[in-house]
Amino acid sequence: MNLTSQQKKICEQIINVFESGSLQGDYSAISIYRDGPHEMRQVTYGRSQTTEYGNLETLVQMYVDRNGLYSAQLKPYIDKIGVAPLADDVGFKKWLREAAKKDPIMREVQDDFFDQRYFQKAMKWASSQGFTLPLSALVIYDSFIHSGSILDFLRKRFPESPPAKNGNEKVWIKQYVDAREAWLSTHPNKILQKTVYRTKCFKQEIARDNWQLSKLPIIANGIAVTG
């Protein structure tokens, strides 16, 4: 997987739109969803939204390690994230917002965090499976952001093999997007049902044969993305 800088930016902008409704991403965005373990309420935070019971602890630790302006306020929470519920902790949410709005270090940390934890991991997986096309990169990256990985049970719901096992890349992506949309649209969690705008965007670009992400703009959940 060898994307140009514009292709990578297009991928990032589309994910930013999906997660926070903004091309640049809302670094201070906080949402509370009942999508934690056992449908617990949890904090989701940042440019591309990482979760309290996911990787938020890592993000906050990175910020503290870089001596951000609000390190002293956020450091006491590091051992609590993912252990003690924080969805109703007013102070925690306040300091996360303040850090993103007023401290450039938090924005830099988020850029590094989302690149290292999600984009690079997604591209490593994509390359190991033989994927090369930019639209494939977008679909795979979105799954790492939204679901943490390419979920094994979804891979079992369609027949095509990945390119590394002599499968057809475009067919695999089409079948995977179909399987993912079917899963999301019927999920018992109503919040996840509403996220099918992601797969609808991918289907639109597959239908346009936009595998190089060169046909611009790309309309992501109603917003034009040009890179």
mmCIF file with all atom_site columns, C-alpha atoms in Angstrom:
data_model
loop_
_atom_site.group_PDB
_atom_site.id
_atom_site.type_symbol
_atom_site.label_atom_id
_atom_site.label_alt_id
_atom_site.label_comp_id
_atom_site.label_asym_id
_atom_site.label_entity_id
_atom_site.label_seq_id
_atom_site.pdbx_PDB_ins_code
_atom_site.Cartn_x
_atom_site.Cartn_y
_atom_site.Cartn_z
_atom_site.occupancy
_atom_site.B_iso_or_equiv
_atom_site.pdbx_formal_charge
_atom_site.auth_seq_id
_atom_site.auth_comp_id
_atom_site.auth_asym_id
_atom_site.auth_atom_id
_atom_site.pdbx_PDB_model_num
ATOM 1   C CA . MET A 1 1   ? 0.000   0.000   0.000   1.00 0.00 ? 1   MET A CA 1
ATOM 2   C CA . ASN A 1 2   ? 1.737   3.141   -1.232  1.00 0.00 ? 2   ASN A CA 1
ATOM 3   C CA . LEU A 1 3   ? -0.566  6.171   -1.065  1.00 0.00 ? 3   LEU A CA 1
ATOM 4   C CA . THR A 1 4   ? 0.269   9.654   -2.269  1.00 0.00 ? 4   THR A CA 1
ATOM 5   C CA . SER A 1 5   ? 0.027   12.447  0.291   1.00 0.00 ? 5   SER A CA 1
ATOM 6   C CA . GLN A 1 6   ? -3.262  13.569  -1.272  1.00 0.00 ? 6   GLN A CA 1
ATOM 7   C CA . GLN A 1 7   ? -4.746  10.069  -1.195  1.00 0.00 ? 7   GLN A CA 1
ATOM 8   C CA . LYS A 1 8   ? -3.850  9.754   2.483   1.00 0.00 ? 8   LYS A CA 1
ATOM 9   C CA . LYS A 1 9   ? -5.341  13.172  3.200   1.00 0.00 ? 9   LYS A CA 1
ATOM 10  C CA . ILE A 1 10  ? -8.565  12.194  1.429   1.00 0.00 ? 10  ILE A CA 1
ATOM 11  C CA . CYS A 1 11  ? -8.786  9.086   3.608   1.00 0.00 ? 11  CYS A CA 1
ATOM 12  C CA . GLU A 1 12  ? -8.189  11.143  6.746   1.00 0.00 ? 12  GLU A CA 1
ATOM 13  C CA . GLN A 1 13  ? -10.705 13.814  5.774   1.00 0.00 ? 13  GLN A CA 1
ATOM 14  C CA . ILE A 1 14  ? -13.420 11.261  5.043   1.00 0.00 ? 14  ILE A CA 1
ATOM 15  C CA . ILE A 1 15  ? -12.859 9.596   8.422   1.00 0.00 ? 15  ILE A CA 1
ATOM 16  C CA . ASN A 1 16  ? -12.877 13.004  10.125  1.00 0.00 ? 16  ASN A CA 1
ATOM 17  C CA . VAL A 1 17  ? -16.244 13.725  8.520   1.00 0.00 ? 17  VAL A CA 1
ATOM 18  C CA . PHE A 1 18  ? -17.610 10.349  9.595   1.00 0.00 ? 18  PHE A CA 1
ATOM 19  C CA . GLU A 1 19  ? -16.426 10.838  13.165  1.00 0.00 ? 19  GLU A CA 1
ATOM 20  C CA . SER A 1 20  ? -16.971 14.530  13.857  1.00 0.00 ? 20  SER A CA 1
ATOM 21  C CA . GLY A 1 21  ? -18.689 16.094  10.836  1.00 0.00 ? 21  GLY A CA 1
ATOM 22  C CA . SER A 1 22  ? -15.647 18.204  9.905   1.00 0.00 ? 22  SER A CA 1
ATOM 23  C CA . LEU A 1 23  ? -12.981 17.864  7.206   1.00 0.00 ? 23  LEU A CA 1
ATOM 24  C CA . GLN A 1 24  ? -10.267 18.886  9.658   1.00 0.00 ? 24  GLN A CA 1
ATOM 25  C CA . GLY A 1 25  ? -11.791 16.931  12.495  1.00 0.00 ? 25  GLY A CA 1
ATOM 26  C CA . ASP A 1 26  ? -12.971 18.404  15.780  1.00 0.00 ? 26  ASP A CA 1
ATOM 27  C CA . TYR A 1 27  ? -10.089 17.795  18.165  1.00 0.00 ? 27  TYR A CA 1
ATOM 28  C CA . SER A 1 28  ? -12.230 18.752  21.165  1.00 0.00 ? 28  SER A CA 1
ATOM 29  C CA . ALA A 1 29  ? -15.271 16.660  20.209  1.00 0.00 ? 29  ALA A CA 1
ATOM 30  C CA . ILE A 1 30  ? -16.703 14.545  23.009  1.00 0.00 ? 30  ILE A CA 1
ATOM 31  C CA . SER A 1 31  ? -19.656 12.222  22.619  1.00 0.00 ? 31  SER A CA 1
ATOM 32  C CA . ILE A 1 32  ? -21.179 9.789   25.074  1.00 0.00 ? 32  ILE A CA 1
ATOM 33  C CA . TYR A 1 33  ? -22.488 6.579   23.551  1.00 0.00 ? 33  TYR A CA 1
ATOM 34  C CA . ARG A 1 34  ? -23.783 3.387   25.064  1.00 0.00 ? 34  ARG A CA 1
ATOM 35  C CA . ASP A 1 35  ? -21.313 1.326   23.071  1.00 0.00 ? 35  ASP A CA 1
ATOM 36  C CA . GLY A 1 36  ? -18.782 0.305   25.688  1.00 0.00 ? 36  GLY A CA 1
ATOM 37  C CA . PRO A 1 37  ? -18.481 -3.201  27.175  1.00 0.00 ? 37  PRO A CA 1
ATOM 38  C CA . HIS A 1 38  ? -21.936 -4.620  27.895  1.00 0.00 ? 38  HIS A CA 1
ATOM 39  C CA . GLU A 1 39  ? -23.395 -1.449  26.320  1.00 0.00 ? 39  GLU A CA 1
ATOM 40  C CA . MET A 1 40  ? -21.919 0.768   29.035  1.00 0.00 ? 40  MET A CA 1
ATOM 41  C CA . ARG A 1 41  ? -21.882 4.506   28.381  1.00 0.00 ? 41  ARG A CA 1
ATOM 42  C CA . GLN A 1 42  ? -18.432 5.708   27.447  1.00 0.00 ? 42  GLN A CA 1
ATOM 43  C CA . VAL A 1 43  ? -16.547 8.834   26.432  1.00 0.00 ? 43  VAL A CA 1
ATOM 44  C CA . THR A 1 44  ? -15.435 9.086   22.812  1.00 0.00 ? 44  THR A CA 1
ATOM 45  C CA . TYR A 1 45  ? -12.972 11.874  22.121  1.00 0.00 ? 45  TYR A CA 1
ATOM 46  C CA . GLY A 1 46  ? -10.917 13.664  19.548  1.00 0.00 ? 46  GLY A CA 1
ATOM 47  C CA . ARG A 1 47  ? -10.353 14.284  15.864  1.00 0.00 ? 47  ARG A CA 1
ATOM 48  C CA . SER A 1 48  ? -11.259 10.767  14.799  1.00 0.00 ? 48  SER A CA 1
ATOM 49  C CA . GLN A 1 49  ? -12.861 9.684   18.075  1.00 0.00 ? 49  GLN A CA 1
ATOM 50  C CA . THR A 1 50  ? -11.124 7.155   20.290  1.00 0.00 ? 50  THR A CA 1
ATOM 51  C CA . THR A 1 51  ? -12.992 5.544   23.162  1.00 0.00 ? 51  THR A CA 1
ATOM 52  C CA . GLU A 1 52  ? -12.761 5.364   26.933  1.00 0.00 ? 52  GLU A CA 1
ATOM 53  C CA . TYR A 1 53  ? -12.682 1.556   26.867  1.00 0.00 ? 53  TYR A CA 1
ATOM 54  C CA . GLY A 1 54  ? -10.479 1.528   23.788  1.00 0.00 ? 54  GLY A CA 1
ATOM 55  C CA . ASN A 1 55  ? -7.343  3.626   23.329  1.00 0.00 ? 55  ASN A CA 1
ATOM 56  C CA . LEU A 1 56  ? -8.175  6.883   25.122  1.00 0.00 ? 56  LEU A CA 1
ATOM 57  C CA . GLU A 1 57  ? -5.775  6.027   27.949  1.00 0.00 ? 57  GLU A CA 1
ATOM 58  C CA . THR A 1 58  ? -2.923  5.822   25.438  1.00 0.00 ? 58  THR A CA 1
ATOM 59  C CA . LEU A 1 59  ? -3.834  9.196   23.952  1.00 0.00 ? 59  LEU A CA 1
ATOM 60  C CA . VAL A 1 60  ? -3.932  10.902  27.351  1.00 0.00 ? 60  VAL A CA 1
ATOM 61  C CA . GLN A 1 61  ? -0.652  9.244   28.372  1.00 0.00 ? 61  GLN A CA 1
ATOM 62  C CA . MET A 1 62  ? 1.012   10.538  25.191  1.00 0.00 ? 62  MET A CA 1
ATOM 63  C CA . TYR A 1 63  ? -0.228  14.048  25.979  1.00 0.00 ? 63  TYR A CA 1
ATOM 64  C CA . VAL A 1 64  ? 1.050   13.906  29.564  1.00 0.00 ? 64  VAL A CA 1
ATOM 65  C CA . ASP A 1 65  ? 4.396   12.525  28.398  1.00 0.00 ? 65  ASP A CA 1
ATOM 66  C CA . ARG A 1 66  ? 4.795   15.582  26.153  1.00 0.00 ? 66  ARG A CA 1
ATOM 67  C CA . ASN A 1 67  ? 4.117   17.929  29.071  1.00 0.00 ? 67  ASN A CA 1
ATOM 68  C CA . GLY A 1 68  ? 1.010   19.518  27.600  1.00 0.00 ? 68  GLY A CA 1
ATOM 69  C CA . LEU A 1 69  ? -0.499  22.550  29.325  1.00 0.00 ? 69  LEU A CA 1
ATOM 70  C CA . TYR A 1 70  ? -3.155  20.419  31.001  1.00 0.00 ? 70  TYR A CA 1
ATOM 71  C CA . SER A 1 71  ? -0.939  17.471  31.911  1.00 0.00 ? 71  SER A CA 1
ATOM 72  C CA . ALA A 1 72  ? -1.332  18.071  35.650  1.00 0.00 ? 72  ALA A CA 1
ATOM 73  C CA . GLN A 1 73  ? -5.131  18.038  35.361  1.00 0.00 ? 73  GLN A CA 1
ATOM 74  C CA . LEU A 1 74  ? -5.291  14.931  33.156  1.00 0.00 ? 74  LEU A CA 1
ATOM 75  C CA . LYS A 1 75  ? -2.531  12.799  34.673  1.00 0.00 ? 75  LYS A CA 1
ATOM 76  C CA . PRO A 1 76  ? -4.638  11.628  37.666  1.00 0.00 ? 76  PRO A CA 1
ATOM 77  C CA . TYR A 1 77  ? -7.176  10.159  35.238  1.00 0.00 ? 77  TYR A CA 1
ATOM 78  C CA . ILE A 1 78  ? -4.751  7.863   33.411  1.00 0.00 ? 78  ILE A CA 1
ATOM 79  C CA . ASP A 1 79  ? -5.164  4.978   35.849  1.00 0.00 ? 79  ASP A CA 1
ATOM 80  C CA . LYS A 1 80  ? -8.943  5.437   35.862  1.00 0.00 ? 80  LYS A CA 1
ATOM 81  C CA . ILE A 1 81  ? -9.568  5.365   32.099  1.00 0.00 ? 81  ILE A CA 1
ATOM 82  C CA . GLY A 1 82  ? -11.105 2.032   31.166  1.00 0.00 ? 82  GLY A CA 1
ATOM 83  C CA . VAL A 1 83  ? -11.382 1.056   34.835  1.00 0.00 ? 83  VAL A CA 1
ATOM 84  C CA . ALA A 1 84  ? -13.733 3.554   36.512  1.00 0.00 ? 84  ALA A CA 1
ATOM 85  C CA . PRO A 1 85  ? -16.619 4.938   34.403  1.00 0.00 ? 85  PRO A CA 1
ATOM 86  C CA . LEU A 1 86  ? -15.898 8.532   33.368  1.00 0.00 ? 86  LEU A CA 1
ATOM 87  C CA . ALA A 1 87  ? -18.874 9.394   31.159  1.00 0.00 ? 87  ALA A CA 1
ATOM 88  C CA . ASP A 1 88  ? -20.333 11.550  33.937  1.00 0.00 ? 88  ASP A CA 1
ATOM 89  C CA . ASP A 1 89  ? -17.060 13.015  35.184  1.00 0.00 ? 89  ASP A CA 1
ATOM 90  C CA . VAL A 1 90  ? -17.444 16.720  34.432  1.00 0.00 ? 90  VAL A CA 1
ATOM 91  C CA . GLY A 1 91  ? -13.830 17.556  35.200  1.00 0.00 ? 91  GLY A CA 1
ATOM 92  C CA . PHE A 1 92  ? -12.379 14.886  32.930  1.00 0.00 ? 92  PHE A CA 1
ATOM 93  C CA . LYS A 1 93  ? -14.463 16.004  29.982  1.00 0.00 ? 93  LYS A CA 1
ATOM 94  C CA . LYS A 1 94  ? -13.712 19.654  30.694  1.00 0.00 ? 94  LYS A CA 1
ATOM 95  C CA . TRP A 1 95  ? -9.944  19.165  30.663  1.00 0.00 ? 95  TRP A CA 1
ATOM 96  C CA . LEU A 1 96  ? -10.055 17.080  27.498  1.00 0.00 ? 96  LEU A CA 1
ATOM 97  C CA . ARG A 1 97  ? -11.970 19.859  25.730  1.00 0.00 ? 97  ARG A CA 1
ATOM 98  C CA . GLU A 1 98  ? -9.761  22.614  27.122  1.00 0.00 ? 98  GLU A CA 1
ATOM 99  C CA . ALA A 1 99  ? -6.585  20.808  26.070  1.00 0.00 ? 99  ALA A CA 1
ATOM 100 C CA . ALA A 1 100 ? -7.807  20.366  22.497  1.00 0.00 ? 100 ALA A CA 1
ATOM 101 C CA . LYS A 1 101 ? -9.075  23.936  22.182  1.00 0.00 ? 101 LYS A CA 1
ATOM 102 C CA . LYS A 1 102 ? -6.204  25.781  23.826  1.00 0.00 ? 102 LYS A CA 1
ATOM 103 C CA . ASP A 1 103 ? -3.084  23.615  23.581  1.00 0.00 ? 103 ASP A CA 1
ATOM 104 C CA . PRO A 1 104 ? -1.438  22.904  20.204  1.00 0.00 ? 104 PRO A CA 1
ATOM 105 C CA . ILE A 1 105 ? 0.365   19.981  21.830  1.00 0.00 ? 105 ILE A CA 1
ATOM 106 C CA . MET A 1 106 ? -2.932  18.089  22.203  1.00 0.00 ? 106 MET A CA 1
ATOM 107 C CA . ARG A 1 107 ? -3.701  18.565  18.524  1.00 0.00 ? 107 ARG A CA 1
ATOM 108 C CA . GLU A 1 108 ? -0.210  17.371  17.571  1.00 0.00 ? 108 GLU A CA 1
ATOM 109 C CA . VAL A 1 109 ? -0.561  14.385  19.883  1.00 0.00 ? 109 VAL A CA 1
ATOM 110 C CA . GLN A 1 110 ? -3.914  13.477  18.345  1.00 0.00 ? 110 GLN A CA 1
ATOM 111 C CA . ASP A 1 111 ? -2.471  13.643  14.821  1.00 0.00 ? 111 ASP A CA 1
ATOM 112 C CA . ASP A 1 112 ? 0.377   11.345  15.831  1.00 0.00 ? 112 ASP A CA 1
ATOM 113 C CA . PHE A 1 113 ? -1.912  9.065   17.839  1.00 0.00 ? 113 PHE A CA 1
ATOM 114 C CA . PHE A 1 114 ? -4.498  8.498   15.119  1.00 0.00 ? 114 PHE A CA 1
ATOM 115 C CA . ASP A 1 115 ? -1.769  7.967   12.532  1.00 0.00 ? 115 ASP A CA 1
ATOM 116 C CA . GLN A 1 116 ? 0.196   5.471   14.635  1.00 0.00 ? 116 GLN A CA 1
ATOM 117 C CA . ARG A 1 117 ? -2.657  3.635   16.322  1.00 0.00 ? 117 ARG A CA 1
ATOM 118 C CA . TYR A 1 118 ? -5.065  3.407   13.417  1.00 0.00 ? 118 TYR A CA 1
ATOM 119 C CA . PHE A 1 119 ? -3.782  4.476   10.001  1.00 0.00 ? 119 PHE A CA 1
ATOM 120 C CA . GLN A 1 120 ? -0.383  2.759   10.135  1.00 0.00 ? 120 GLN A CA 1
ATOM 121 C CA . LYS A 1 121 ? -1.880  -0.385  11.662  1.00 0.00 ? 121 LYS A CA 1
ATOM 122 C CA . ALA A 1 122 ? -4.537  -0.473  8.973   1.00 0.00 ? 122 ALA A CA 1
ATOM 123 C CA . MET A 1 123 ? -1.994  -0.009  6.188   1.00 0.00 ? 123 MET A CA 1
ATOM 124 C CA . LYS A 1 124 ? 0.248   -2.710  7.661   1.00 0.00 ? 124 LYS A CA 1
ATOM 125 C CA . TRP A 1 125 ? -2.665  -5.132  7.656   1.00 0.00 ? 125 TRP A CA 1
ATOM 126 C CA . ALA A 1 126 ? -3.684  -4.077  4.138   1.00 0.00 ? 126 ALA A CA 1
ATOM 127 C CA . SER A 1 127 ? -0.167  -4.593  2.785   1.00 0.00 ? 127 SER A CA 1
ATOM 128 C CA . SER A 1 128 ? 0.154   -7.986  4.472   1.00 0.00 ? 128 SER A CA 1
ATOM 129 C CA . GLN A 1 129 ? -3.032  -9.080  2.714   1.00 0.00 ? 129 GLN A CA 1
ATOM 130 C CA . GLY A 1 130 ? -1.922  -7.806  -0.696  1.00 0.00 ? 130 GLY A CA 1
ATOM 131 C CA . PHE A 1 131 ? -4.164  -4.759  -1.058  1.00 0.00 ? 131 PHE A CA 1
ATOM 132 C CA . THR A 1 132 ? -2.794  -1.894  -3.149  1.00 0.00 ? 132 THR A CA 1
ATOM 133 C CA . LEU A 1 133 ? -5.684  0.371   -4.195  1.00 0.00 ? 133 LEU A CA 1
ATOM 134 C CA . PRO A 1 134 ? -6.426  3.685   -2.424  1.00 0.00 ? 134 PRO A CA 1
ATOM 135 C CA . LEU A 1 135 ? -10.155 2.969   -2.097  1.00 0.00 ? 135 LEU A CA 1
ATOM 136 C CA . SER A 1 136 ? -9.237  -0.321  -0.434  1.00 0.00 ? 136 SER A CA 1
ATOM 137 C CA . ALA A 1 137 ? -7.038  1.674   1.956   1.00 0.00 ? 137 ALA A CA 1
ATOM 138 C CA . LEU A 1 138 ? -9.983  3.925   2.842   1.00 0.00 ? 138 LEU A CA 1
ATOM 139 C CA . VAL A 1 139 ? -12.344 1.002   3.491   1.00 0.00 ? 139 VAL A CA 1
ATOM 140 C CA . ILE A 1 140 ? -9.780  -0.804  5.642   1.00 0.00 ? 140 ILE A CA 1
ATOM 141 C CA . TYR A 1 141 ? -8.758  2.327   7.559   1.00 0.00 ? 141 TYR A CA 1
ATOM 142 C CA . ASP A 1 142 ? -12.391 3.066   8.338   1.00 0.00 ? 142 ASP A CA 1
ATOM 143 C CA . SER A 1 143 ? -12.832 -0.406  9.793   1.00 0.00 ? 143 SER A CA 1
ATOM 144 C CA . PHE A 1 144 ? -9.823  0.061   12.055  1.00 0.00 ? 144 PHE A CA 1
ATOM 145 C CA . ILE A 1 145 ? -11.220 3.396   13.261  1.00 0.00 ? 145 ILE A CA 1
ATOM 146 C CA . HIS A 1 146 ? -14.813 2.215   13.619  1.00 0.00 ? 146 HIS A CA 1
ATOM 147 C CA . SER A 1 147 ? -14.337 -1.397  14.747  1.00 0.00 ? 147 SER A CA 1
ATOM 148 C CA . GLY A 1 148 ? -10.699 -1.641  15.790  1.00 0.00 ? 148 GLY A CA 1
ATOM 149 C CA . SER A 1 149 ? -9.781  -4.039  12.986  1.00 0.00 ? 149 SER A CA 1
ATOM 150 C CA . ILE A 1 150 ? -11.148 -6.077  10.106  1.00 0.00 ? 150 ILE A CA 1
ATOM 151 C CA . LEU A 1 151 ? -13.479 -8.235  12.156  1.00 0.00 ? 151 LEU A CA 1
ATOM 152 C CA . ASP A 1 152 ? -12.935 -11.970 11.664  1.00 0.00 ? 152 ASP A CA 1
ATOM 153 C CA . PHE A 1 153 ? -16.602 -12.889 11.810  1.00 0.00 ? 153 PHE A CA 1
ATOM 154 C CA . LEU A 1 154 ? -17.350 -10.512 8.927   1.00 0.00 ? 154 LEU A CA 1
ATOM 155 C CA . ARG A 1 155 ? -14.600 -12.080 6.828   1.00 0.00 ? 155 ARG A CA 1
ATOM 156 C CA . LYS A 1 156 ? -16.417 -15.404 7.194   1.00 0.00 ? 156 LYS A CA 1
ATOM 157 C CA . ARG A 1 157 ? -19.613 -13.972 5.720   1.00 0.00 ? 157 ARG A CA 1
ATOM 158 C CA . PHE A 1 158 ? -18.369 -13.671 2.141   1.00 0.00 ? 158 PHE A CA 1
ATOM 159 C CA . PRO A 1 159 ? -16.421 -16.051 -0.112  1.00 0.00 ? 159 PRO A CA 1
ATOM 160 C CA . GLU A 1 160 ? -13.705 -13.945 -1.794  1.00 0.00 ? 160 GLU A CA 1
ATOM 161 C CA . SER A 1 161 ? -10.109 -14.396 -0.647  1.00 0.00 ? 161 SER A CA 1
ATOM 162 C CA . PRO A 1 162 ? -7.769  -11.422 -0.112  1.00 0.00 ? 162 PRO A CA 1
ATOM 163 C CA . PRO A 1 163 ? -5.248  -10.647 -2.887  1.00 0.00 ? 163 PRO A CA 1
ATOM 164 C CA . ALA A 1 164 ? -2.410  -12.290 -0.940  1.00 0.00 ? 164 ALA A CA 1
ATOM 165 C CA . LYS A 1 165 ? -4.317  -15.576 -1.279  1.00 0.00 ? 165 LYS A CA 1
ATOM 166 C CA . ASN A 1 166 ? -5.002  -15.094 -4.999  1.00 0.00 ? 166 ASN A CA 1
ATOM 167 C CA . GLY A 1 167 ? -8.298  -13.316 -4.522  1.00 0.00 ? 167 GLY A CA 1
ATOM 168 C CA . ASN A 1 168 ? -9.535  -10.336 -6.525  1.00 0.00 ? 168 ASN A CA 1
ATOM 169 C CA . GLU A 1 169 ? -8.970  -7.097  -4.594  1.00 0.00 ? 169 GLU A CA 1
ATOM 170 C CA . LYS A 1 170 ? -11.978 -5.228  -5.960  1.00 0.00 ? 170 LYS A CA 1
ATOM 171 C CA . VAL A 1 171 ? -14.300 -8.200  -5.436  1.00 0.00 ? 171 VAL A CA 1
ATOM 172 C CA . TRP A 1 172 ? -13.072 -8.650  -1.849  1.00 0.00 ? 172 TRP A CA 1
ATOM 173 C CA . ILE A 1 173 ? -13.674 -4.979  -1.035  1.00 0.00 ? 173 ILE A CA 1
ATOM 174 C CA . LYS A 1 174 ? -17.138 -5.029  -2.603  1.00 0.00 ? 174 LYS A CA 1
ATOM 175 C CA . GLN A 1 175 ? -18.127 -8.169  -0.700  1.00 0.00 ? 175 GLN A CA 1
ATOM 176 C CA . TYR A 1 176 ? -16.646 -6.892  2.548   1.00 0.00 ? 176 TYR A CA 1
ATOM 177 C CA . VAL A 1 177 ? -18.506 -3.569  2.319   1.00 0.00 ? 177 VAL A CA 1
ATOM 178 C CA . ASP A 1 178 ? -21.750 -5.444  1.605   1.00 0.00 ? 178 ASP A CA 1
ATOM 179 C CA . ALA A 1 179 ? -21.186 -7.747  4.588   1.00 0.00 ? 179 ALA A CA 1
ATOM 180 C CA . ARG A 1 180 ? -20.333 -4.827  6.840   1.00 0.00 ? 180 ARG A CA 1
ATOM 181 C CA . GLU A 1 181 ? -23.404 -2.857  5.802   1.00 0.00 ? 181 GLU A CA 1
ATOM 182 C CA . ALA A 1 182 ? -25.656 -5.861  6.413   1.00 0.00 ? 182 ALA A CA 1
ATOM 183 C CA . TRP A 1 183 ? -24.129 -6.267  9.883   1.00 0.00 ? 183 TRP A CA 1
ATOM 184 C CA . LEU A 1 184 ? -24.404 -2.586  10.809  1.00 0.00 ? 184 LEU A CA 1
ATOM 185 C CA . SER A 1 185 ? -27.927 -2.122  9.464   1.00 0.00 ? 185 SER A CA 1
ATOM 186 C CA . THR A 1 186 ? -29.284 -5.014  11.549  1.00 0.00 ? 186 THR A CA 1
ATOM 187 C CA . HIS A 1 187 ? -27.174 -4.516  14.666  1.00 0.00 ? 187 HIS A CA 1
ATOM 188 C CA . PRO A 1 188 ? -29.137 -4.586  17.939  1.00 0.00 ? 188 PRO A CA 1
ATOM 189 C CA . ASN A 1 189 ? -27.380 -1.373  18.964  1.00 0.00 ? 189 ASN A CA 1
ATOM 190 C CA . LYS A 1 190 ? -29.354 1.416   17.303  1.00 0.00 ? 190 LYS A CA 1
ATOM 191 C CA . ILE A 1 191 ? -26.306 3.696   17.378  1.00 0.00 ? 191 ILE A CA 1
ATOM 192 C CA . LEU A 1 192 ? -24.408 1.354   15.066  1.00 0.00 ? 192 LEU A CA 1
ATOM 193 C CA . GLN A 1 193 ? -27.392 1.038   12.739  1.00 0.00 ? 193 GLN A CA 1
ATOM 194 C CA . LYS A 1 194 ? -27.142 4.760   12.089  1.00 0.00 ? 194 LYS A CA 1
ATOM 195 C CA . THR A 1 195 ? -23.527 4.459   10.889  1.00 0.00 ? 195 THR A CA 1
ATOM 196 C CA . VAL A 1 196 ? -24.379 2.848   7.559   1.00 0.00 ? 196 VAL A CA 1
ATOM 197 C CA . TYR A 1 197 ? -23.611 6.230   5.952   1.00 0.00 ? 197 TYR A CA 1
ATOM 198 C CA . ARG A 1 198 ? -20.022 4.955   6.008   1.00 0.00 ? 198 ARG A CA 1
ATOM 199 C CA . THR A 1 199 ? -20.661 1.905   3.840   1.00 0.00 ? 199 THR A CA 1
ATOM 200 C CA . LYS A 1 200 ? -23.054 3.846   1.607   1.00 0.00 ? 200 LYS A CA 1
ATOM 201 C CA . CYS A 1 201 ? -20.201 6.276   0.857   1.00 0.00 ? 201 CYS A CA 1
ATOM 202 C CA . PHE A 1 202 ? -17.909 3.381   -0.062  1.00 0.00 ? 202 PHE A CA 1
ATOM 203 C CA . LYS A 1 203 ? -20.556 1.788   -2.260  1.00 0.00 ? 203 LYS A CA 1
ATOM 204 C CA . GLN A 1 204 ? -20.980 5.092   -4.060  1.00 0.00 ? 204 GLN A CA 1
ATOM 205 C CA . GLU A 1 205 ? -17.253 5.253   -4.843  1.00 0.00 ? 205 GLU A CA 1
ATOM 206 C CA . ILE A 1 206 ? -17.152 1.596   -5.899  1.00 0.00 ? 206 ILE A CA 1
ATOM 207 C CA . ALA A 1 207 ? -20.040 2.309   -8.276  1.00 0.00 ? 207 ALA A CA 1
ATOM 208 C CA . ARG A 1 208 ? -18.083 5.288   -9.657  1.00 0.00 ? 208 ARG A CA 1
ATOM 209 C CA . ASP A 1 209 ? -15.041 3.022   -10.164 1.00 0.00 ? 209 ASP A CA 1
ATOM 210 C CA . ASN A 1 210 ? -13.104 5.490   -8.022  1.00 0.00 ? 210 ASN A CA 1
ATOM 211 C CA . TRP A 1 211 ? -10.410 3.068   -6.901  1.00 0.00 ? 211 TRP A CA 1
ATOM 212 C CA . GLN A 1 212 ? -7.663  5.709   -7.101  1.00 0.00 ? 212 GLN A CA 1
ATOM 213 C CA . LEU A 1 213 ? -9.735  8.293   -5.156  1.00 0.00 ? 213 LEU A CA 1
ATOM 214 C CA . SER A 1 214 ? -9.104  10.623  -8.084  1.00 0.00 ? 214 SER A CA 1
ATOM 215 C CA . LYS A 1 215 ? -12.714 11.468  -8.962  1.00 0.00 ? 215 LYS A CA 1
ATOM 216 C CA . LEU A 1 216 ? -13.381 14.443  -6.736  1.00 0.00 ? 216 LEU A CA 1
ATOM 217 C CA . PRO A 1 217 ? -15.213 15.571  -4.789  1.00 0.00 ? 217 PRO A CA 1
ATOM 218 C CA . ILE A 1 218 ? -16.173 12.503  -2.799  1.00 0.00 ? 218 ILE A CA 1
ATOM 219 C CA . ILE A 1 219 ? -19.388 13.080  -0.866  1.00 0.00 ? 219 ILE A CA 1
ATOM 220 C CA . ALA A 1 220 ? -19.000 11.726  2.656   1.00 0.00 ? 220 ALA A CA 1
ATOM 221 C CA . ASN A 1 221 ? -22.176 11.929  4.718   1.00 0.00 ? 221 ASN A CA 1
ATOM 222 C CA . GLY A 1 222 ? -23.229 15.045  2.806   1.00 0.00 ? 222 GLY A CA 1
ATOM 223 C CA . ILE A 1 223 ? -19.850 16.830  2.893   1.00 0.00 ? 223 ILE A CA 1
ATOM 224 C CA . ALA A 1 224 ? -17.624 17.283  -0.180  1.00 0.00 ? 224 ALA A CA 1
ATOM 225 C CA . VAL A 1 225 ? -14.105 15.936  0.295   1.00 0.00 ? 225 VAL A CA 1
ATOM 226 C CA . THR A 1 226 ? -11.343 17.019  -2.107  1.00 0.00 ? 226 THR A CA 1
ATOM 227 C CA . GLY A 1 227 ? -8.122  16.383  -0.208  1.00 0.00 ? 227 GLY A CA 1
#
